[in-house]
mmCIF file of C-alpha atoms and ligand atoms in Angstrom:
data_model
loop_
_atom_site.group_PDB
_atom_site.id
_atom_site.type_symbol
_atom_site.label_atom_id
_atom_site.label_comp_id
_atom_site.label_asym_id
_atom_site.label_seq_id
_atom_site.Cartn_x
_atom_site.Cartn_y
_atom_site.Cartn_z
ATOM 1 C CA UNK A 1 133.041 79.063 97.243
ATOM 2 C CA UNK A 2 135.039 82.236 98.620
ATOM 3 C CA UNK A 3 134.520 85.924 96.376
ATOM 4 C CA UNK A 4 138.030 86.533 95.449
ATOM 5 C CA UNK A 5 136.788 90.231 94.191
ATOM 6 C CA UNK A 6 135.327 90.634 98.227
ATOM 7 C CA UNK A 7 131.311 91.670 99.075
ATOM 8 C CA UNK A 8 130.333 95.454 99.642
ATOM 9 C CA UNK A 9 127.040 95.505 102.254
ATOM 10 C CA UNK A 10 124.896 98.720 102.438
ATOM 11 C CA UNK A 11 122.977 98.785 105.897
ATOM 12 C CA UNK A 12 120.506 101.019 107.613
ATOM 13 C CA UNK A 13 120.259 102.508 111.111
ATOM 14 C CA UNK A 14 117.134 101.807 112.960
ATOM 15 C CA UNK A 15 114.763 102.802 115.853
ATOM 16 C CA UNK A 16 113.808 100.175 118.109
ATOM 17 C CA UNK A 17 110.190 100.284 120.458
ATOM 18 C CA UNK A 18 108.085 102.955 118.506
ATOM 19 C CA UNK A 19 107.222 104.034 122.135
ATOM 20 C CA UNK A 20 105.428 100.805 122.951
ATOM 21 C CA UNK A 21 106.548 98.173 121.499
ATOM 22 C CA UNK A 22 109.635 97.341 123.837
ATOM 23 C CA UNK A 23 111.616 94.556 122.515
ATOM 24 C CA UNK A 24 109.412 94.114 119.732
ATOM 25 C CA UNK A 25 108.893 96.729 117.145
ATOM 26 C CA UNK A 26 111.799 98.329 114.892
ATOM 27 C CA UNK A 27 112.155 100.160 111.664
ATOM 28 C CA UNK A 28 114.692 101.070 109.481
ATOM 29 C CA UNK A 29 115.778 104.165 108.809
ATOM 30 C CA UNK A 30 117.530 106.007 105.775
ATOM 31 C CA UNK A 31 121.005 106.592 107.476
ATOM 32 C CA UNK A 32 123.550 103.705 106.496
ATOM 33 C CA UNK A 33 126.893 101.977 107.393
ATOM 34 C CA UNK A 34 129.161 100.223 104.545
ATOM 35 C CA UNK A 35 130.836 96.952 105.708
ATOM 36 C CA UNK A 36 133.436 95.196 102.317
ATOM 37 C CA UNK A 37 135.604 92.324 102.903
ATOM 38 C CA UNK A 38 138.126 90.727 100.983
ATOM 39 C CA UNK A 39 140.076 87.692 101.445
ATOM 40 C CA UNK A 40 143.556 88.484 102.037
ATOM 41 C CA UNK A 41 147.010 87.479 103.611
ATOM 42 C CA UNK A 42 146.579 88.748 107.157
ATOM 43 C CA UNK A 43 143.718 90.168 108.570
ATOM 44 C CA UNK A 44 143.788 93.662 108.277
ATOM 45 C CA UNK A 45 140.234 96.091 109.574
ATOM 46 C CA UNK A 46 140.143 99.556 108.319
ATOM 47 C CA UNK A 47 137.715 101.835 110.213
ATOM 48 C CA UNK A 48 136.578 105.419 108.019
ATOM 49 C CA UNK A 49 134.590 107.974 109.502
ATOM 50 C CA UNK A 50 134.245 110.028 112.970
ATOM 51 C CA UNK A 51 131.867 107.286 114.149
ATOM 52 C CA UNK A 52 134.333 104.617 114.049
ATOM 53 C CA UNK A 53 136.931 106.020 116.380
ATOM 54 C CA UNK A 54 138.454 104.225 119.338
ATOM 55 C CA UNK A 55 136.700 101.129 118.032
ATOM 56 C CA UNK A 56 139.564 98.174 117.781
ATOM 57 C CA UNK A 57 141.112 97.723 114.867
ATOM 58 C CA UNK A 58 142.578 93.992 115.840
ATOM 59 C CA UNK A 59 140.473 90.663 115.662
ATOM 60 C CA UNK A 60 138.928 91.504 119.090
ATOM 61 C CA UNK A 61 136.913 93.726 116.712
ATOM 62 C CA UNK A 62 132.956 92.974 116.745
ATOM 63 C CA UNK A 63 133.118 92.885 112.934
ATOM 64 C CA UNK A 64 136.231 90.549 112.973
ATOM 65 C CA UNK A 65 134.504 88.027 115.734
ATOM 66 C CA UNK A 66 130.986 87.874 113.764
ATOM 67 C CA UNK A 67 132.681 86.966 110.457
ATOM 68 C CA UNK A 68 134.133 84.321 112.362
ATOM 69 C CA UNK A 69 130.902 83.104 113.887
ATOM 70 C CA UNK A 70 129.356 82.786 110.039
ATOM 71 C CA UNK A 71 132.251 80.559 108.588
ATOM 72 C CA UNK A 72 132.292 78.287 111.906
ATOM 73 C CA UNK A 73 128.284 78.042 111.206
ATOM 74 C CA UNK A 74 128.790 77.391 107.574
ATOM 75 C CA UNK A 75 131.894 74.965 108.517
ATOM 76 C CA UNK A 76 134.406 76.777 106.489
ATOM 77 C CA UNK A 77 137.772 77.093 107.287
ATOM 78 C CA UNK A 78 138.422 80.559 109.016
ATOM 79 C CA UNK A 79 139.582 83.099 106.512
ATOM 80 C CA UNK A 80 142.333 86.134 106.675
ATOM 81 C CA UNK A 81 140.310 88.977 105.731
ATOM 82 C CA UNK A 82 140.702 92.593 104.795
ATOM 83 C CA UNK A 83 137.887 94.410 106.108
ATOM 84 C CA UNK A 84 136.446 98.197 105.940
ATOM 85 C CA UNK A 85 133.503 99.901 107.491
ATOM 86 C CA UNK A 86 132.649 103.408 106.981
ATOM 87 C CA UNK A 87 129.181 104.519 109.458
ATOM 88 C CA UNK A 88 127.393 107.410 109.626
ATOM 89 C CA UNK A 89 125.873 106.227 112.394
ATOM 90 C CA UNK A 90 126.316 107.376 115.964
ATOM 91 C CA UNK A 91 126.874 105.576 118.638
ATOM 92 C CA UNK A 92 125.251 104.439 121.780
ATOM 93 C CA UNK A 93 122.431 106.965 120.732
ATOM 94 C CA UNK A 94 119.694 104.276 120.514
ATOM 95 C CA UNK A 95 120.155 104.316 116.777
ATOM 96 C CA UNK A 96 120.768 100.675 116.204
ATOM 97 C CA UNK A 97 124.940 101.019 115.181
ATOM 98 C CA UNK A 98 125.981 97.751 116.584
ATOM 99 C CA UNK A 99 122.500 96.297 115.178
ATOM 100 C CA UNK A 100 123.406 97.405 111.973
ATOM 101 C CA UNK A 101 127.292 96.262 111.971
ATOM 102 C CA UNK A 102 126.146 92.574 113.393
ATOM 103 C CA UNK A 103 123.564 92.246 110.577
ATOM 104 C CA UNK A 104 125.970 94.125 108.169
ATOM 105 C CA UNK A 105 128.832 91.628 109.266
ATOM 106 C CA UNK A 106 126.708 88.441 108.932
ATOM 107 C CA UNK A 107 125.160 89.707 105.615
ATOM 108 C CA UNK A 108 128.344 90.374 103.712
ATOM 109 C CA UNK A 109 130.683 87.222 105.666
ATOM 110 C CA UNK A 110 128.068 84.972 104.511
ATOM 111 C CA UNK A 111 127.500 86.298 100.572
ATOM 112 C CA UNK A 112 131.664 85.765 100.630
ATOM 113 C CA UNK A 113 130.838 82.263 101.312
ATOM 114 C CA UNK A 114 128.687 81.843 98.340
ATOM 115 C CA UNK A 115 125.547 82.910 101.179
ATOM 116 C CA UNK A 116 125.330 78.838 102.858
ATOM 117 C CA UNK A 117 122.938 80.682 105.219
ATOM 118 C CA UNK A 118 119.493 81.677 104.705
ATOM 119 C CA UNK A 119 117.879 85.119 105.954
ATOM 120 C CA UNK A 120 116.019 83.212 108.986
ATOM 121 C CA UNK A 121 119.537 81.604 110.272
ATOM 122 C CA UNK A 122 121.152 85.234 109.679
ATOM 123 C CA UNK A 123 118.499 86.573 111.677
ATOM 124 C CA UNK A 124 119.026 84.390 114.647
ATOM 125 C CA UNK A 125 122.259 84.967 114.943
ATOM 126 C CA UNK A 126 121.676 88.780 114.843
ATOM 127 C CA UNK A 127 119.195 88.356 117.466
ATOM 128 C CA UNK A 128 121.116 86.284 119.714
ATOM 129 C CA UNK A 129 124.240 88.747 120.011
ATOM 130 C CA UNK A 130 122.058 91.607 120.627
ATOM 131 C CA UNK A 131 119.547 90.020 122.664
ATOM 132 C CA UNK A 132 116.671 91.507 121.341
ATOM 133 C CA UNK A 133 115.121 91.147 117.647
ATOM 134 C CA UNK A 134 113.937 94.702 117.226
ATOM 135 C CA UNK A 135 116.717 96.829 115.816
ATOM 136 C CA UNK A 136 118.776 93.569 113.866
ATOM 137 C CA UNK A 137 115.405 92.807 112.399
ATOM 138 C CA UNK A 138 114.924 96.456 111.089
ATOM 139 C CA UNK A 139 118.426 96.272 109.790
ATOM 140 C CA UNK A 140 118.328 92.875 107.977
ATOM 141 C CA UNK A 141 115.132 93.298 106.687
ATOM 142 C CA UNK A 142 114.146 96.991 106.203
ATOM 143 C CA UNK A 143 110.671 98.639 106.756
ATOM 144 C CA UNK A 144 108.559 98.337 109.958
ATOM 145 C CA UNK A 145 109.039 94.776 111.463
ATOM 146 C CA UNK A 146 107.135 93.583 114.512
ATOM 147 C CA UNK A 147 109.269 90.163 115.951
ATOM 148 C CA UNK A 148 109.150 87.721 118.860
ATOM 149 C CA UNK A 149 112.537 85.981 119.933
ATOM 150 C CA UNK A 150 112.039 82.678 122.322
ATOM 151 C CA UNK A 151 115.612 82.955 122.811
ATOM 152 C CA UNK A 152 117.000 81.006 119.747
ATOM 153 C CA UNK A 153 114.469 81.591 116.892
ATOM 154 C CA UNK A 154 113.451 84.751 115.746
ATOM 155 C CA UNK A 155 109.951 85.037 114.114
ATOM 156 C CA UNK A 156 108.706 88.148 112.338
ATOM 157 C CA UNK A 157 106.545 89.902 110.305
ATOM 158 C CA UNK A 158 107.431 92.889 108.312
ATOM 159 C CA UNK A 159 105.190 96.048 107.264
ATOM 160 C CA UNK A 160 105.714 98.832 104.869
ATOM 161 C CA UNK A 161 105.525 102.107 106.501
ATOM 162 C CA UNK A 162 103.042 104.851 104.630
ATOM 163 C CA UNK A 163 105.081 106.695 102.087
ATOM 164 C CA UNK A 164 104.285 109.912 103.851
ATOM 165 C CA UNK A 165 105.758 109.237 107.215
ATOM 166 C CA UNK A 166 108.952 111.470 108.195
ATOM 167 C CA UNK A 167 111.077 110.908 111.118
ATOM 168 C CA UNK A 168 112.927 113.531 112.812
ATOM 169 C CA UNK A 169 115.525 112.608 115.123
ATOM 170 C CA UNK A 170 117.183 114.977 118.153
ATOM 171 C CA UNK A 171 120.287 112.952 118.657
ATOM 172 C CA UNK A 172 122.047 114.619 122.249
ATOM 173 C CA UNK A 173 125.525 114.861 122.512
ATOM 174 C CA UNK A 174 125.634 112.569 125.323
ATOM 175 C CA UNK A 175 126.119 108.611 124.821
ATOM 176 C CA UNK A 176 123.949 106.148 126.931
ATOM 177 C CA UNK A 177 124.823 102.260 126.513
ATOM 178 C CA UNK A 178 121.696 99.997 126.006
ATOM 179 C CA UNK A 179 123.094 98.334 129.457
ATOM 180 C CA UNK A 180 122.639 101.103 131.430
ATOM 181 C CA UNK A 181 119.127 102.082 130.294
ATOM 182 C CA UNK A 182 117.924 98.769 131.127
ATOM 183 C CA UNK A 183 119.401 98.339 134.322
ATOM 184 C CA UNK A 184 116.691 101.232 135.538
ATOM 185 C CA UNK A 185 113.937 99.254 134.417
ATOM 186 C CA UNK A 186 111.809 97.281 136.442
ATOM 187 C CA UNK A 187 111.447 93.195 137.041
ATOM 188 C CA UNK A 188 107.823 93.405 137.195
ATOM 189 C CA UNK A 189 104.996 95.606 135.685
ATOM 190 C CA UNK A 190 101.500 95.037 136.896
ATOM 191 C CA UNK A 191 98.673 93.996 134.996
ATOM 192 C CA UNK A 192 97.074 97.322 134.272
ATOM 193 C CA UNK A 193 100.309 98.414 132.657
ATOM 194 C CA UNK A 194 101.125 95.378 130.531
ATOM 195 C CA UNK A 195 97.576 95.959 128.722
ATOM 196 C CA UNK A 196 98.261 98.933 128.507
ATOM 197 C CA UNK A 197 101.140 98.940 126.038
ATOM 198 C CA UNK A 198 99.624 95.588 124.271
ATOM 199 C CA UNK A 199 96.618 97.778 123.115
ATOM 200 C CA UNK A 200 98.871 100.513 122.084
ATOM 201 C CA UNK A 201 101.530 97.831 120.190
ATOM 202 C CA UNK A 202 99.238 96.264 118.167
ATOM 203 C CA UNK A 203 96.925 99.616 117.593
ATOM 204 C CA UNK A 204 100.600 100.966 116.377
ATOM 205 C CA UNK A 205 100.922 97.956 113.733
ATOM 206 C CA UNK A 206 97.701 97.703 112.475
ATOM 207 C CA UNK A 207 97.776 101.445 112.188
ATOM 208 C CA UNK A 208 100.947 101.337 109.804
ATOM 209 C CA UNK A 209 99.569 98.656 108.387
ATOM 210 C CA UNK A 210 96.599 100.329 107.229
ATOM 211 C CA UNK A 211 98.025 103.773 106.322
ATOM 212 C CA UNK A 212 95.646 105.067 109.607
ATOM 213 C CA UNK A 213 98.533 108.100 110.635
ATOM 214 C CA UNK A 214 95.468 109.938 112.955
ATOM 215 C CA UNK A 215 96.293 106.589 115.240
ATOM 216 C CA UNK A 216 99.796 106.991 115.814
ATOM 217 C CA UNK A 217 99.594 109.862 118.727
ATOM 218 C CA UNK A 218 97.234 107.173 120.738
ATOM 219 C CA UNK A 219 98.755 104.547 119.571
ATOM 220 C CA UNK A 220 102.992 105.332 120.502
ATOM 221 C CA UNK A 221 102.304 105.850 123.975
ATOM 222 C CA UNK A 222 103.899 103.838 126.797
ATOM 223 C CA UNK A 223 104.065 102.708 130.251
ATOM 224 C CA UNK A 224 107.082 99.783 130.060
ATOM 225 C CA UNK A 225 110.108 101.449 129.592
ATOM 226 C CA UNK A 226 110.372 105.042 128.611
ATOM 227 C CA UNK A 227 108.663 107.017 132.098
ATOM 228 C CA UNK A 228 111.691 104.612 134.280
ATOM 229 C CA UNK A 229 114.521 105.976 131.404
ATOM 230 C CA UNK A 230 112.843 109.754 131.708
ATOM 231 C CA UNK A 231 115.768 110.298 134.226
ATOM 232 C CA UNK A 232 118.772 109.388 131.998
ATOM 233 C CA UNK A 233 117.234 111.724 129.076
ATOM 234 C CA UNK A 234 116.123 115.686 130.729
ATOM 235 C CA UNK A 235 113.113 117.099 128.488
ATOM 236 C CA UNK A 236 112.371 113.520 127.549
ATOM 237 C CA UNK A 237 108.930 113.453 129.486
ATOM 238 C CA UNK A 238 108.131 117.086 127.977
ATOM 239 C CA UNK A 239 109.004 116.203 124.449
ATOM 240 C CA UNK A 240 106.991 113.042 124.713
ATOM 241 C CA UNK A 241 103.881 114.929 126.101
ATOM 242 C CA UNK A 242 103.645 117.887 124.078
ATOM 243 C CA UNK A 243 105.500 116.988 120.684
ATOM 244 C CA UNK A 244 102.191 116.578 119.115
ATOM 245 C CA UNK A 245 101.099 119.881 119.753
ATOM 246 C CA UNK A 246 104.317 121.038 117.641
ATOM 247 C CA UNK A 247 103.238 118.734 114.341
ATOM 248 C CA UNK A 248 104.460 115.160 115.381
ATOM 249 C CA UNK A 249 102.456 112.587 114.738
ATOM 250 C CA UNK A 250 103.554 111.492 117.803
ATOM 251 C CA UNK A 251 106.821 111.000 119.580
ATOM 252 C CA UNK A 252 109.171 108.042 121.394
ATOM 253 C CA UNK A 253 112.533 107.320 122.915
ATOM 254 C CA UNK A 254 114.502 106.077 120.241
ATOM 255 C CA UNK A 255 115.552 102.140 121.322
ATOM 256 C CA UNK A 256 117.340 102.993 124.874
ATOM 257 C CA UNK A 257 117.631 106.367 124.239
ATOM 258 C CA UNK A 258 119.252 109.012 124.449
ATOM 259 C CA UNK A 259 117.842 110.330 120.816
ATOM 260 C CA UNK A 260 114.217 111.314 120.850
ATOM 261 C CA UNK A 261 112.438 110.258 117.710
ATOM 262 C CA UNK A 262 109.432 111.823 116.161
ATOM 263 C CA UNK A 263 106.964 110.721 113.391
ATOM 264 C CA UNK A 264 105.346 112.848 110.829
ATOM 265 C CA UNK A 265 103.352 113.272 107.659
ATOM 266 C CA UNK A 266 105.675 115.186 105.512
ATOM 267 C CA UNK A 267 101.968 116.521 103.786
ATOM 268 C CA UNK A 268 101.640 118.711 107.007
ATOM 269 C CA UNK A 269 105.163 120.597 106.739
ATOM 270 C CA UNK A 270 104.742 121.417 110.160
ATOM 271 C CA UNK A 271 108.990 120.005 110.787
ATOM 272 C CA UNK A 272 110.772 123.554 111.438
ATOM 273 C CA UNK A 273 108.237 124.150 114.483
ATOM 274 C CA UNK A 274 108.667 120.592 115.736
ATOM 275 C CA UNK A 275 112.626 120.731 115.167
ATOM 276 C CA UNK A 276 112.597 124.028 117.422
ATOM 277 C CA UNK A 277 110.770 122.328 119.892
ATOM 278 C CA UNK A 278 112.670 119.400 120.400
ATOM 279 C CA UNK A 279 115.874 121.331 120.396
ATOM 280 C CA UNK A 280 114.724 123.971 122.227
ATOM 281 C CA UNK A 281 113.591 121.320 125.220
ATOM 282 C CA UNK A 282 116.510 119.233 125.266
ATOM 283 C CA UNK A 283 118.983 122.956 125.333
ATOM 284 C CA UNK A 284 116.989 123.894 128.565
ATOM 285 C CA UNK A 285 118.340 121.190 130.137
ATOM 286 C CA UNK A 286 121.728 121.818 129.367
ATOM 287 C CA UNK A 287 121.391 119.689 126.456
ATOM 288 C CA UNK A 288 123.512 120.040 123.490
ATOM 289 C CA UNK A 289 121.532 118.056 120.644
ATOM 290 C CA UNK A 290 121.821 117.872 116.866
ATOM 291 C CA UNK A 291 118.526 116.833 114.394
ATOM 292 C CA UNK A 292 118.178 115.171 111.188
ATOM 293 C CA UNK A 293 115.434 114.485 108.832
ATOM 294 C CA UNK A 294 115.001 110.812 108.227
ATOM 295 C CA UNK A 295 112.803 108.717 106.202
ATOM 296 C CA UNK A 296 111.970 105.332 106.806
ATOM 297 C CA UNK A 297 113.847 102.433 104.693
ATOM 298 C CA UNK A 298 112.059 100.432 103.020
ATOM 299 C CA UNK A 299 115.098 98.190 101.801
ATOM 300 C CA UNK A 300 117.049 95.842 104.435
ATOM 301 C CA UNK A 301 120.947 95.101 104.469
ATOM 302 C CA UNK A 302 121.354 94.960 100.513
ATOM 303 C CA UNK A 303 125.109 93.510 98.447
ATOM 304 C CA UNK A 304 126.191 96.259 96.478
ATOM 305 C CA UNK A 305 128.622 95.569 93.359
ATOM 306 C CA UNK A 306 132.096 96.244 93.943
ATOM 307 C CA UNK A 307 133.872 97.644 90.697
ATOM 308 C CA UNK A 308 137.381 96.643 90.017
ATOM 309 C CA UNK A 309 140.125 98.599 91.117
ATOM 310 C CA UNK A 310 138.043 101.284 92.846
ATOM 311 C CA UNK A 311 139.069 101.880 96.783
ATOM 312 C CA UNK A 312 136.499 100.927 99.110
ATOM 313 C CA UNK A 313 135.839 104.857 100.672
ATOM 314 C CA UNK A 314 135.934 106.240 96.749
ATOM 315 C CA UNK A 315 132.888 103.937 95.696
ATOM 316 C CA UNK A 316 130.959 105.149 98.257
ATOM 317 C CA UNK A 317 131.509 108.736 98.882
ATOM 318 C CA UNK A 318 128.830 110.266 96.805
ATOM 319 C CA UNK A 319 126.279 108.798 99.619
ATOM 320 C CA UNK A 320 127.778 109.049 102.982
ATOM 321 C CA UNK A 321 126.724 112.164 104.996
ATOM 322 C CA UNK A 322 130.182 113.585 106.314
HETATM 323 N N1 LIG B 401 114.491 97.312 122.804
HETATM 324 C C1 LIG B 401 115.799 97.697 123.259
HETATM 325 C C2 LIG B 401 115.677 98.554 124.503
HETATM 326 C C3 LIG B 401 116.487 98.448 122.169
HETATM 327 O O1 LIG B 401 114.829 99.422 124.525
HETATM 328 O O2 LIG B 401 116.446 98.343 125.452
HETATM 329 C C4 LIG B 401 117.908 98.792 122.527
HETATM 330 O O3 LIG B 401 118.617 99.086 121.398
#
């Protein structure tokens, strides 16, 4: 049964490896994109916000093709839809934006179908268009979630990160696709390294698991991806060696990069030292880079009510960051 009023989806950015856990760990962070969409006569996509520009505005649009791949699962005819997205966040900065449109997309196409599709199936999909269960995971389901894809299921488990973690992001003004920072990785890691960032994985989950912060500088460490991406990211290796000397709790590539991501306990208030740092690193370089405070979201892709007559950008511009 199709909502003639149209579904409103709220849905958060996330981080993807922790440092470690490549492919594996993601969490959700308090930075969101809107998705709504109506049925209508013709298809029409409206795109708000800086983020959003030069995207496609025609059905070759992501959003527009994902819809599509819920009501073909769900074997319902293929509705005319008007659709609007407003983001505030960036792209290609190893924030999770596509993540968070696919899971956005899927979320609010299926609850206009009366929601045939349960969270696992939703999931899947997700997981299957990006590849990797990490970042869709975070989105869909919010918090810390630690997930294995076999290449068509999805399993997870998700974890509540301690109320006094704080994540500060340095997002550079340069873009880096997810393609190119894997293409520098290798095809084989040895032994040595493998248990190397297994330890340091599951020391990272059990440690937010348990509330056990004094773990995290151990336990985000790496040796998979993050010393072969050093090269696309200057200061990278510096920030990740010495942020905890500056008050992180410790400190990761964020996803593929380029943003560096660190963790703290806001109880310290050691963040305008730490935000110097980072910035001051990455402007060596040449960098031009821009910080925010984060928290960690607790709540996944969520249907918000849409109120008659009010315009899609109106109803939500109390919250959005621009
Ligand atoms: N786990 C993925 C990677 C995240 O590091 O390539 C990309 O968004």
């Amino acid at each position: 049964m199709m909502s003639e009023a149209g579904v409103r989806v709220k849905v958060p950015a996330s981080t993807a490896n922790l440092g470690p856990g490549f492919d594996t760990l993601g969490m959700a962070l308090s930075l969101y994109a809107w998705i709504e969409m109506k049925p209508a006569d013709t298809t029409e996509i409206h795109l708000y916000g800086d983020q959003m520009l030069g995207i496609p505005t025609n059905k070759n649009n992501l959003i527009y093709e994902v819809a599509q791949s819920v009501f073909r699962e769900a074997g319902v005819d293929l509705p005319e839809l008007e659709i609007s997205m407003y983001s505030d966040i960036p792209l290609t900065r190893g924030l999770g934006s596509s993540a968070s449109a696919i899971v956005g997309t899927l979320v609010a196409a299926n609850e206009l179908i009366g929601a045939p599709l349960d969270q696992a199936k939703l999931f899947d999909m997700a997981t299957a268009l990006e590849k990797h269960p990490d970042n869709v995971g975070a989105s869909l389901f919010g918090g810390l979630i630690t997930a294995v894809w076999d290449g068509s299921h999805a399993d997870y488990l998700r974890i509540e990160p301690p109320d006094d973690l704080e994540v500060l992001v340095a997002i550079p003004e340069f873009q880096l696709s997810t393609a190119k920072a894997r293409q520098v990785l290798p095809e084989q890691v040895s032994l040595g390294d493998a248990v190397f960032n297994i330890s340091r994985t599951s020391l990272f989950t059990a440690a937010m698991a348990s509330g056990r912060l004094d773990l995290i500088r151990t336990a985000m460490k790496d040796r998979l991806h993050q010393p072969f991406r050093a090269s696309l990211v200057p200061g990278m290796a510096r920030i990740l060696e010495e942020a905890a000397e500056h008050g992180a709790l410790g400190a990761a590539l964020s996803g593929a990069g380029p943003t560096l991501l660190a963790l703290t306990d806001r109880r310290e208030g050691k963040g305008t030292e730490l935000e110097h740092f980072l910035l001051g690193v990455l402007n060596e370089q040449g960098i031009e880079a821009r910080t925010i405070w984060l928290r960690p979201c607790t709540q996944g892709a969520q249907t918000l009510t849409i109120t008659k007559g009010e315009q899609f950008i109106d109803s939500i511009k109390g919250e959005i960051r621009a």
